[in-house]
JSON list of C-alpha atoms in Angstrom, two decimals:
[
{"chain": "A", "resi": 149, "resn": "UNK", "atom": "CA", "xyz": [-63.31, 3.62, -23.22]},
{"chain": "A", "resi": 150, "resn": "UNK", "atom": "CA", "xyz": [-64.18, 6.76, -24.77]},
{"chain": "A", "resi": 151, "resn": "UNK", "atom": "CA", "xyz": [-64.96, 6.18, -28.98]},
{"chain": "A", "resi": 152, "resn": "UNK", "atom": "CA", "xyz": [-64.40, 9.42, -30.13]},
{"chain": "A", "resi": 153, "resn": "UNK", "atom": "CA", "xyz": [-68.11, 10.37, -31.07]},
{"chain": "A", "resi": 154, "resn": "UNK", "atom": "CA", "xyz": [-68.11, 13.69, -28.70]},
{"chain": "A", "resi": 155, "resn": "UNK", "atom": "CA", "xyz": [-66.27, 14.75, -31.90]},
{"chain": "A", "resi": 156, "resn": "UNK", "atom": "CA", "xyz": [-67.10, 15.52, -35.51]},
{"chain": "A", "resi": 157, "resn": "UNK", "atom": "CA", "xyz": [-63.71, 13.95, -36.43]},
{"chain": "A", "resi": 158, "resn": "UNK", "atom": "CA", "xyz": [-64.73, 10.25, -34.39]},
{"chain": "A", "resi": 159, "resn": "UNK", "atom": "CA", "xyz": [-61.13, 9.55, -33.88]},
{"chain": "A", "resi": 160, "resn": "UNK", "atom": "CA", "xyz": [-60.76, 8.83, -29.99]},
{"chain": "A", "resi": 161, "resn": "UNK", "atom": "CA", "xyz": [-56.57, 9.07, -30.98]},
{"chain": "A", "resi": 162, "resn": "UNK", "atom": "CA", "xyz": [-57.04, 12.97, -32.61]},
{"chain": "A", "resi": 163, "resn": "UNK", "atom": "CA", "xyz": [-58.37, 14.05, -30.29]},
{"chain": "A", "resi": 164, "resn": "UNK", "atom": "CA", "xyz": [-56.23, 13.04, -27.16]},
{"chain": "A", "resi": 165, "resn": "UNK", "atom": "CA", "xyz": [-53.62, 14.90, -29.49]},
{"chain": "A", "resi": 166, "resn": "UNK", "atom": "CA", "xyz": [-54.37, 17.86, -28.26]},
{"chain": "A", "resi": 167, "resn": "UNK", "atom": "CA", "xyz": [-54.42, 17.22, -24.39]},
{"chain": "A", "resi": 168, "resn": "UNK", "atom": "CA", "xyz": [-50.60, 15.47, -25.12]},
{"chain": "A", "resi": 169, "resn": "UNK", "atom": "CA", "xyz": [-49.86, 18.74, -26.68]},
{"chain": "A", "resi": 170, "resn": "UNK", "atom": "CA", "xyz": [-51.65, 21.02, -23.95]},
{"chain": "A", "resi": 171, "resn": "UNK", "atom": "CA", "xyz": [-49.90, 18.21, -21.17]},
{"chain": "A", "resi": 172, "resn": "UNK", "atom": "CA", "xyz": [-46.68, 19.00, -23.25]},
{"chain": "A", "resi": 173, "resn": "UNK", "atom": "CA", "xyz": [-47.01, 22.91, -22.95]},
{"chain": "A", "resi": 174, "resn": "UNK", "atom": "CA", "xyz": [-47.96, 22.87, -19.00]},
{"chain": "A", "resi": 175, "resn": "UNK", "atom": "CA", "xyz": [-45.24, 21.04, -18.96]},
{"chain": "A", "resi": 176, "resn": "UNK", "atom": "CA", "xyz": [-42.93, 23.73, -21.11]},
{"chain": "A", "resi": 177, "resn": "UNK", "atom": "CA", "xyz": [-44.37, 26.21, -19.32]},
{"chain": "A", "resi": 178, "resn": "UNK", "atom": "CA", "xyz": [-43.46, 24.98, -15.71]},
{"chain": "A", "resi": 179, "resn": "UNK", "atom": "CA", "xyz": [-39.31, 24.82, -17.00]},
{"chain": "A", "resi": 180, "resn": "UNK", "atom": "CA", "xyz": [-40.14, 28.43, -18.65]},
{"chain": "A", "resi": 181, "resn": "UNK", "atom": "CA", "xyz": [-41.38, 29.92, -15.09]},
{"chain": "A", "resi": 182, "resn": "UNK", "atom": "CA", "xyz": [-38.80, 27.85, -12.99]},
{"chain": "A", "resi": 183, "resn": "UNK", "atom": "CA", "xyz": [-36.13, 29.88, -15.39]},
{"chain": "A", "resi": 184, "resn": "UNK", "atom": "CA", "xyz": [-37.74, 33.01, -14.73]},
{"chain": "A", "resi": 185, "resn": "UNK", "atom": "CA", "xyz": [-37.69, 32.92, -11.17]},
{"chain": "A", "resi": 186, "resn": "UNK", "atom": "CA", "xyz": [-33.67, 32.36, -11.43]},
{"chain": "A", "resi": 187, "resn": "UNK", "atom": "CA", "xyz": [-33.30, 35.24, -14.49]},
{"chain": "A", "resi": 188, "resn": "UNK", "atom": "CA", "xyz": [-36.98, 37.64, -14.19]},
{"chain": "A", "resi": 189, "resn": "UNK", "atom": "CA", "xyz": [-35.12, 39.14, -17.48]},
{"chain": "A", "resi": 190, "resn": "UNK", "atom": "CA", "xyz": [-37.55, 36.10, -18.83]},
{"chain": "A", "resi": 191, "resn": "UNK", "atom": "CA", "xyz": [-40.75, 36.95, -17.15]},
{"chain": "A", "resi": 192, "resn": "UNK", "atom": "CA", "xyz": [-42.19, 39.10, -19.77]},
{"chain": "A", "resi": 193, "resn": "UNK", "atom": "CA", "xyz": [-41.47, 36.10, -21.86]},
{"chain": "A", "resi": 194, "resn": "UNK", "atom": "CA", "xyz": [-43.45, 33.71, -20.04]},
{"chain": "A", "resi": 195, "resn": "UNK", "atom": "CA", "xyz": [-46.05, 36.14, -18.93]},
{"chain": "A", "resi": 196, "resn": "UNK", "atom": "CA", "xyz": [-46.84, 36.67, -22.36]},
{"chain": "A", "resi": 197, "resn": "UNK", "atom": "CA", "xyz": [-46.70, 32.72, -23.89]},
{"chain": "A", "resi": 198, "resn": "UNK", "atom": "CA", "xyz": [-49.35, 32.17, -20.93]},
{"chain": "A", "resi": 199, "resn": "UNK", "atom": "CA", "xyz": [-51.88, 35.01, -22.00]},
{"chain": "A", "resi": 200, "resn": "UNK", "atom": "CA", "xyz": [-51.59, 34.45, -25.76]},
{"chain": "A", "resi": 201, "resn": "UNK", "atom": "CA", "xyz": [-51.38, 30.54, -25.68]},
{"chain": "A", "resi": 202, "resn": "UNK", "atom": "CA", "xyz": [-53.25, 28.55, -28.43]},
{"chain": "A", "resi": 203, "resn": "UNK", "atom": "CA", "xyz": [-52.16, 24.87, -27.38]},
{"chain": "A", "resi": 204, "resn": "UNK", "atom": "CA", "xyz": [-54.49, 25.64, -24.19]},
{"chain": "A", "resi": 205, "resn": "UNK", "atom": "CA", "xyz": [-57.10, 27.98, -24.19]},
{"chain": "A", "resi": 206, "resn": "UNK", "atom": "CA", "xyz": [-57.72, 30.26, -21.48]},
{"chain": "A", "resi": 207, "resn": "UNK", "atom": "CA", "xyz": [-61.68, 30.42, -22.19]},
{"chain": "A", "resi": 208, "resn": "UNK", "atom": "CA", "xyz": [-63.11, 27.99, -19.77]},
{"chain": "A", "resi": 209, "resn": "UNK", "atom": "CA", "xyz": [-65.96, 26.60, -22.34]},
{"chain": "A", "resi": 210, "resn": "UNK", "atom": "CA", "xyz": [-62.91, 26.19, -24.97]},
{"chain": "A", "resi": 211, "resn": "UNK", "atom": "CA", "xyz": [-60.72, 24.74, -22.49]},
{"chain": "A", "resi": 212, "resn": "UNK", "atom": "CA", "xyz": [-63.34, 22.07, -20.89]},
{"chain": "A", "resi": 213, "resn": "UNK", "atom": "CA", "xyz": [-64.61, 21.36, -24.73]},
{"chain": "A", "resi": 214, "resn": "UNK", "atom": "CA", "xyz": [-60.85, 20.29, -25.59]},
{"chain": "A", "resi": 215, "resn": "UNK", "atom": "CA", "xyz": [-60.91, 17.67, -22.90]},
{"chain": "A", "resi": 216, "resn": "UNK", "atom": "CA", "xyz": [-64.95, 16.78, -23.75]},
{"chain": "A", "resi": 217, "resn": "UNK", "atom": "CA", "xyz": [-63.67, 15.86, -26.45]},
{"chain": "A", "resi": 218, "resn": "UNK", "atom": "CA", "xyz": [-62.06, 12.65, -25.30]},
{"chain": "A", "resi": 219, "resn": "UNK", "atom": "CA", "xyz": [-64.26, 11.90, -22.45]},
{"chain": "A", "resi": 220, "resn": "UNK", "atom": "CA", "xyz": [-67.06, 9.25, -22.19]},
{"chain": "A", "resi": 221, "resn": "UNK", "atom": "CA", "xyz": [-70.49, 11.48, -22.74]},
{"chain": "A", "resi": 222, "resn": "UNK", "atom": "CA", "xyz": [-72.15, 12.20, -19.89]},
{"chain": "A", "resi": 223, "resn": "UNK", "atom": "CA", "xyz": [-75.05, 9.27, -19.61]},
{"chain": "A", "resi": 224, "resn": "UNK", "atom": "CA", "xyz": [-78.86, 9.47, -19.86]},
{"chain": "A", "resi": 225, "resn": "UNK", "atom": "CA", "xyz": [-78.47, 8.08, -16.13]},
{"chain": "A", "resi": 226, "resn": "UNK", "atom": "CA", "xyz": [-76.44, 10.93, -15.26]},
{"chain": "A", "resi": 227, "resn": "UNK", "atom": "CA", "xyz": [-78.11, 13.72, -16.16]},
{"chain": "A", "resi": 228, "resn": "UNK", "atom": "CA", "xyz": [-81.28, 12.39, -15.11]},
{"chain": "A", "resi": 229, "resn": "UNK", "atom": "CA", "xyz": [-80.09, 11.71, -11.16]},
{"chain": "A", "resi": 230, "resn": "UNK", "atom": "CA", "xyz": [-78.50, 15.36, -11.71]},
{"chain": "A", "resi": 231, "resn": "UNK", "atom": "CA", "xyz": [-81.37, 16.66, -12.55]},
{"chain": "A", "resi": 232, "resn": "UNK", "atom": "CA", "xyz": [-83.73, 15.29, -9.70]},
{"chain": "A", "resi": 233, "resn": "UNK", "atom": "CA", "xyz": [-81.30, 14.54, -6.81]},
{"chain": "A", "resi": 234, "resn": "UNK", "atom": "CA", "xyz": [-82.97, 15.48, -4.40]},
{"chain": "A", "resi": 235, "resn": "UNK", "atom": "CA", "xyz": [-85.91, 12.53, -5.99]},
{"chain": "A", "resi": 236, "resn": "UNK", "atom": "CA", "xyz": [-82.35, 10.37, -5.77]},
{"chain": "A", "resi": 237, "resn": "UNK", "atom": "CA", "xyz": [-81.17, 11.85, -2.44]},
{"chain": "A", "resi": 238, "resn": "UNK", "atom": "CA", "xyz": [-85.12, 11.24, -0.37]},
{"chain": "A", "resi": 239, "resn": "UNK", "atom": "CA", "xyz": [-85.70, 7.15, -2.44]},
{"chain": "A", "resi": 240, "resn": "UNK", "atom": "CA", "xyz": [-82.09, 6.51, -1.62]},
{"chain": "A", "resi": 241, "resn": "UNK", "atom": "CA", "xyz": [-81.76, 5.56, -4.99]},
{"chain": "A", "resi": 242, "resn": "UNK", "atom": "CA", "xyz": [-85.25, 3.04, -5.57]},
{"chain": "A", "resi": 243, "resn": "UNK", "atom": "CA", "xyz": [-85.09, 2.24, -9.17]},
{"chain": "A", "resi": 244, "resn": "UNK", "atom": "CA", "xyz": [-87.90, -0.22, -7.92]},
{"chain": "A", "resi": 245, "resn": "UNK", "atom": "CA", "xyz": [-88.26, -3.82, -6.07]},
{"chain": "A", "resi": 246, "resn": "UNK", "atom": "CA", "xyz": [-84.99, -6.09, -7.26]},
{"chain": "A", "resi": 247, "resn": "UNK", "atom": "CA", "xyz": [-83.23, -3.68, -8.64]},
{"chain": "A", "resi": 248, "resn": "UNK", "atom": "CA", "xyz": [-80.30, -2.60, -8.22]},
{"chain": "A", "resi": 249, "resn": "UNK", "atom": "CA", "xyz": [-79.72, 0.99, -6.76]},
{"chain": "A", "resi": 250, "resn": "UNK", "atom": "CA", "xyz": [-79.98, 3.86, -9.56]},
{"chain": "A", "resi": 251, "resn": "UNK", "atom": "CA", "xyz": [-77.05, 5.27, -7.23]},
{"chain": "A", "resi": 252, "resn": "UNK", "atom": "CA", "xyz": [-75.13, 2.18, -8.28]},
{"chain": "A", "resi": 253, "resn": "UNK", "atom": "CA", "xyz": [-72.54, 3.69, -11.19]},
{"chain": "A", "resi": 254, "resn": "UNK", "atom": "CA", "xyz": [-70.84, 1.66, -14.37]},
{"chain": "A", "resi": 255, "resn": "UNK", "atom": "CA", "xyz": [-67.44, 1.01, -15.03]},
{"chain": "A", "resi": 256, "resn": "UNK", "atom": "CA", "xyz": [-68.29, 4.13, -17.73]},
{"chain": "A", "resi": 257, "resn": "UNK", "atom": "CA", "xyz": [-69.87, 6.39, -15.47]},
{"chain": "A", "resi": 258, "resn": "UNK", "atom": "CA", "xyz": [-67.66, 5.95, -13.14]},
{"chain": "A", "resi": 259, "resn": "UNK", "atom": "CA", "xyz": [-64.63, 6.68, -15.76]},
{"chain": "A", "resi": 260, "resn": "UNK", "atom": "CA", "xyz": [-66.90, 9.90, -17.15]},
{"chain": "A", "resi": 261, "resn": "UNK", "atom": "CA", "xyz": [-66.59, 11.26, -12.93]},
{"chain": "A", "resi": 262, "resn": "UNK", "atom": "CA", "xyz": [-63.03, 10.18, -13.20]},
{"chain": "A", "resi": 263, "resn": "UNK", "atom": "CA", "xyz": [-62.69, 13.16, -16.50]},
{"chain": "A", "resi": 264, "resn": "UNK", "atom": "CA", "xyz": [-64.75, 15.30, -15.24]},
{"chain": "A", "resi": 265, "resn": "UNK", "atom": "CA", "xyz": [-63.46, 16.05, -12.31]},
{"chain": "A", "resi": 266, "resn": "UNK", "atom": "CA", "xyz": [-59.91, 15.95, -13.23]},
{"chain": "A", "resi": 267, "resn": "UNK", "atom": "CA", "xyz": [-60.82, 18.62, -15.75]},
{"chain": "A", "resi": 268, "resn": "UNK", "atom": "CA", "xyz": [-62.59, 21.13, -13.62]},
{"chain": "A", "resi": 269, "resn": "UNK", "atom": "CA", "xyz": [-59.53, 20.56, -12.05]},
{"chain": "A", "resi": 270, "resn": "UNK", "atom": "CA", "xyz": [-57.11, 21.63, -14.33]},
{"chain": "A", "resi": 271, "resn": "UNK", "atom": "CA", "xyz": [-59.41, 24.68, -15.42]},
{"chain": "A", "resi": 272, "resn": "UNK", "atom": "CA", "xyz": [-59.58, 25.97, -11.96]},
{"chain": "A", "resi": 273, "resn": "UNK", "atom": "CA", "xyz": [-55.84, 25.65, -11.61]},
{"chain": "A", "resi": 274, "resn": "UNK", "atom": "CA", "xyz": [-55.29, 27.31, -15.67]},
{"chain": "A", "resi": 275, "resn": "UNK", "atom": "CA", "xyz": [-57.81, 29.74, -14.40]},
{"chain": "A", "resi": 276, "resn": "UNK", "atom": "CA", "xyz": [-55.70, 30.87, -11.23]},
{"chain": "A", "resi": 277, "resn": "UNK", "atom": "CA", "xyz": [-52.30, 30.27, -14.14]},
{"chain": "A", "resi": 278, "resn": "UNK", "atom": "CA", "xyz": [-53.97, 32.70, -16.41]},
{"chain": "A", "resi": 279, "resn": "UNK", "atom": "CA", "xyz": [-55.53, 35.23, -13.40]},
{"chain": "A", "resi": 280, "resn": "UNK", "atom": "CA", "xyz": [-51.94, 35.41, -11.80]},
{"chain": "A", "resi": 281, "resn": "UNK", "atom": "CA", "xyz": [-50.16, 36.42, -15.25]},
{"chain": "A", "resi": 282, "resn": "UNK", "atom": "CA", "xyz": [-52.92, 38.86, -15.68]},
{"chain": "A", "resi": 283, "resn": "UNK", "atom": "CA", "xyz": [-52.13, 40.57, -12.40]},
{"chain": "A", "resi": 284, "resn": "UNK", "atom": "CA", "xyz": [-50.58, 44.01, -13.22]},
{"chain": "A", "resi": 285, "resn": "UNK", "atom": "CA", "xyz": [-48.38, 43.83, -10.33]},
{"chain": "A", "resi": 286, "resn": "UNK", "atom": "CA", "xyz": [-46.39, 40.64, -11.95]},
{"chain": "A", "resi": 287, "resn": "UNK", "atom": "CA", "xyz": [-46.24, 42.47, -14.99]},
{"chain": "A", "resi": 288, "resn": "UNK", "atom": "CA", "xyz": [-42.56, 44.32, -14.93]},
{"chain": "A", "resi": 289, "resn": "UNK", "atom": "CA", "xyz": [-39.85, 41.86, -14.26]},
{"chain": "A", "resi": 290, "resn": "UNK", "atom": "CA", "xyz": [-38.88, 44.66, -11.65]},
{"chain": "A", "resi": 291, "resn": "UNK", "atom": "CA", "xyz": [-41.66, 44.36, -9.01]},
{"chain": "A", "resi": 292, "resn": "UNK", "atom": "CA", "xyz": [-41.58, 40.89, -9.05]},
{"chain": "A", "resi": 293, "resn": "UNK", "atom": "CA", "xyz": [-40.73, 38.50, -6.15]},
{"chain": "A", "resi": 294, "resn": "UNK", "atom": "CA", "xyz": [-39.73, 34.79, -6.99]},
{"chain": "A", "resi": 295, "resn": "UNK", "atom": "CA", "xyz": [-42.66, 34.28, -4.58]},
{"chain": "A", "resi": 296, "resn": "UNK", "atom": "CA", "xyz": [-44.74, 36.05, -6.71]},
{"chain": "A", "resi": 297, "resn": "UNK", "atom": "CA", "xyz": [-44.42, 33.86, -9.40]},
{"chain": "A", "resi": 298, "resn": "UNK", "atom": "CA", "xyz": [-43.86, 30.94, -7.29]},
{"chain": "A", "resi": 299, "resn": "UNK", "atom": "CA", "xyz": [-47.46, 31.50, -5.54]},
{"chain": "A", "resi": 300, "resn": "UNK", "atom": "CA", "xyz": [-49.20, 33.00, -8.30]},
{"chain": "A", "resi": 301, "resn": "UNK", "atom": "CA", "xyz": [-47.55, 30.96, -11.57]},
{"chain": "A", "resi": 302, "resn": "UNK", "atom": "CA", "xyz": [-45.71, 27.49, -10.67]},
{"chain": "A", "resi": 303, "resn": "UNK", "atom": "CA", "xyz": [-47.74, 26.30, -8.32]},
{"chain": "A", "resi": 304, "resn": "UNK", "atom": "CA", "xyz": [-51.21, 27.00, -10.63]},
{"chain": "A", "resi": 305, "resn": "UNK", "atom": "CA", "xyz": [-49.28, 25.28, -12.85]},
{"chain": "A", "resi": 306, "resn": "UNK", "atom": "CA", "xyz": [-48.08, 22.34, -11.08]},
{"chain": "A", "resi": 307, "resn": "UNK", "atom": "CA", "xyz": [-52.12, 22.35, -10.00]},
{"chain": "A", "resi": 308, "resn": "UNK", "atom": "CA", "xyz": [-52.78, 22.07, -14.00]},
{"chain": "A", "resi": 309, "resn": "UNK", "atom": "CA", "xyz": [-49.91, 19.36, -15.10]},
{"chain": "A", "resi": 310, "resn": "UNK", "atom": "CA", "xyz": [-50.90, 17.25, -11.65]},
{"chain": "A", "resi": 311, "resn": "UNK", "atom": "CA", "xyz": [-54.84, 17.17, -13.80]},
{"chain": "A", "resi": 312, "resn": "UNK", "atom": "CA", "xyz": [-54.35, 16.80, -16.68]},
{"chain": "A", "resi": 313, "resn": "UNK", "atom": "CA", "xyz": [-51.18, 13.74, -15.68]},
{"chain": "A", "resi": 314, "resn": "UNK", "atom": "CA", "xyz": [-55.23, 12.25, -13.71]},
{"chain": "A", "resi": 315, "resn": "UNK", "atom": "CA", "xyz": [-57.05, 13.00, -17.00]},
{"chain": "A", "resi": 316, "resn": "UNK", "atom": "CA", "xyz": [-54.35, 11.04, -19.03]},
{"chain": "A", "resi": 317, "resn": "UNK", "atom": "CA", "xyz": [-54.42, 7.99, -16.95]},
{"chain": "A", "resi": 318, "resn": "UNK", "atom": "CA", "xyz": [-58.52, 6.70, -17.71]},
{"chain": "A", "resi": 319, "resn": "UNK", "atom": "CA", "xyz": [-57.60, 6.98, -21.06]},
{"chain": "A", "resi": 320, "resn": "UNK", "atom": "CA", "xyz": [-56.06, 2.95, -23.04]},
{"chain": "A", "resi": 321, "resn": "UNK", "atom": "CA", "xyz": [-52.44, 2.54, -23.06]},
{"chain": "A", "resi": 322, "resn": "UNK", "atom": "CA", "xyz": [-52.33, 2.41, -26.95]},
{"chain": "A", "resi": 323, "resn": "UNK", "atom": "CA", "xyz": [-54.30, 6.17, -27.23]},
{"chain": "A", "resi": 324, "resn": "UNK", "atom": "CA", "xyz": [-51.68, 7.76, -25.82]},
{"chain": "A", "resi": 325, "resn": "UNK", "atom": "CA", "xyz": [-49.25, 5.57, -27.73]},
{"chain": "A", "resi": 326, "resn": "UNK", "atom": "CA", "xyz": [-50.01, 6.45, -31.41]},
{"chain": "A", "resi": 327, "resn": "UNK", "atom": "CA", "xyz": [-51.47, 10.39, -29.97]},
{"chain": "A", "resi": 328, "resn": "UNK", "atom": "CA", "xyz": [-47.88, 10.47, -28.84]},
{"chain": "A", "resi": 329, "resn": "UNK", "atom": "CA", "xyz": [-46.42, 8.84, -32.40]},
{"chain": "A", "resi": 330, "resn": "UNK", "atom": "CA", "xyz": [-49.18, 11.77, -34.04]},
{"chain": "A", "resi": 331, "resn": "UNK", "atom": "CA", "xyz": [-48.13, 14.38, -31.78]},
{"chain": "A", "resi": 332, "resn": "UNK", "atom": "CA", "xyz": [-44.32, 14.08, -32.42]},
{"chain": "A", "resi": 333, "resn": "UNK", "atom": "CA", "xyz": [-44.86, 14.12, -36.32]},
{"chain": "A", "resi": 334, "resn": "UNK", "atom": "CA", "xyz": [-47.82, 16.96, -36.58]},
{"chain": "A", "resi": 335, "resn": "UNK", "atom": "CA", "xyz": [-46.29, 20.51, -36.02]},
{"chain": "A", "resi": 336, "resn": "UNK", "atom": "CA", "xyz": [-50.04, 21.59, -35.93]},
{"chain": "A", "resi": 337, "resn": "UNK", "atom": "CA", "xyz": [-50.68, 20.52, -31.69]}
]
């Protein structure tokens, strides 16, 4: 389980709170986007909320860093394998006689891969949302169709939500419960 050591705050639960806040904001944006499909006058407000969002960073480094605070850190072994992929591939992970393959993941390494995979998927989908909202053809209510909003905003928002849900499945139930209470009691998130 993440121990919060990826963060100066040192608390895994505190690092999980903004991620839950991000998930809530995405859910709110999905609802608002669905509403704007029925009432095109609401679209500019939703668009502005996406582009000036404080809960969901619009820059890749900030977005990923927020999720990395709760994630398992990348192990030395994973770093070695990434830097020496050619060698690992051609030796088939051989690490000496009588030793298991270096490609065999520990529980923490497998969790780290799932977390980073979900994090990357969430970023790709959120970047699509921001790009769609930034599209000048979607800026006015008169030229924005329901299909445009669905394709460029709603579908990527739903993919973002799904990826964040996968990420949050890696959190312990205790951490999720404590972070949910903290989020409900603290309006800064």
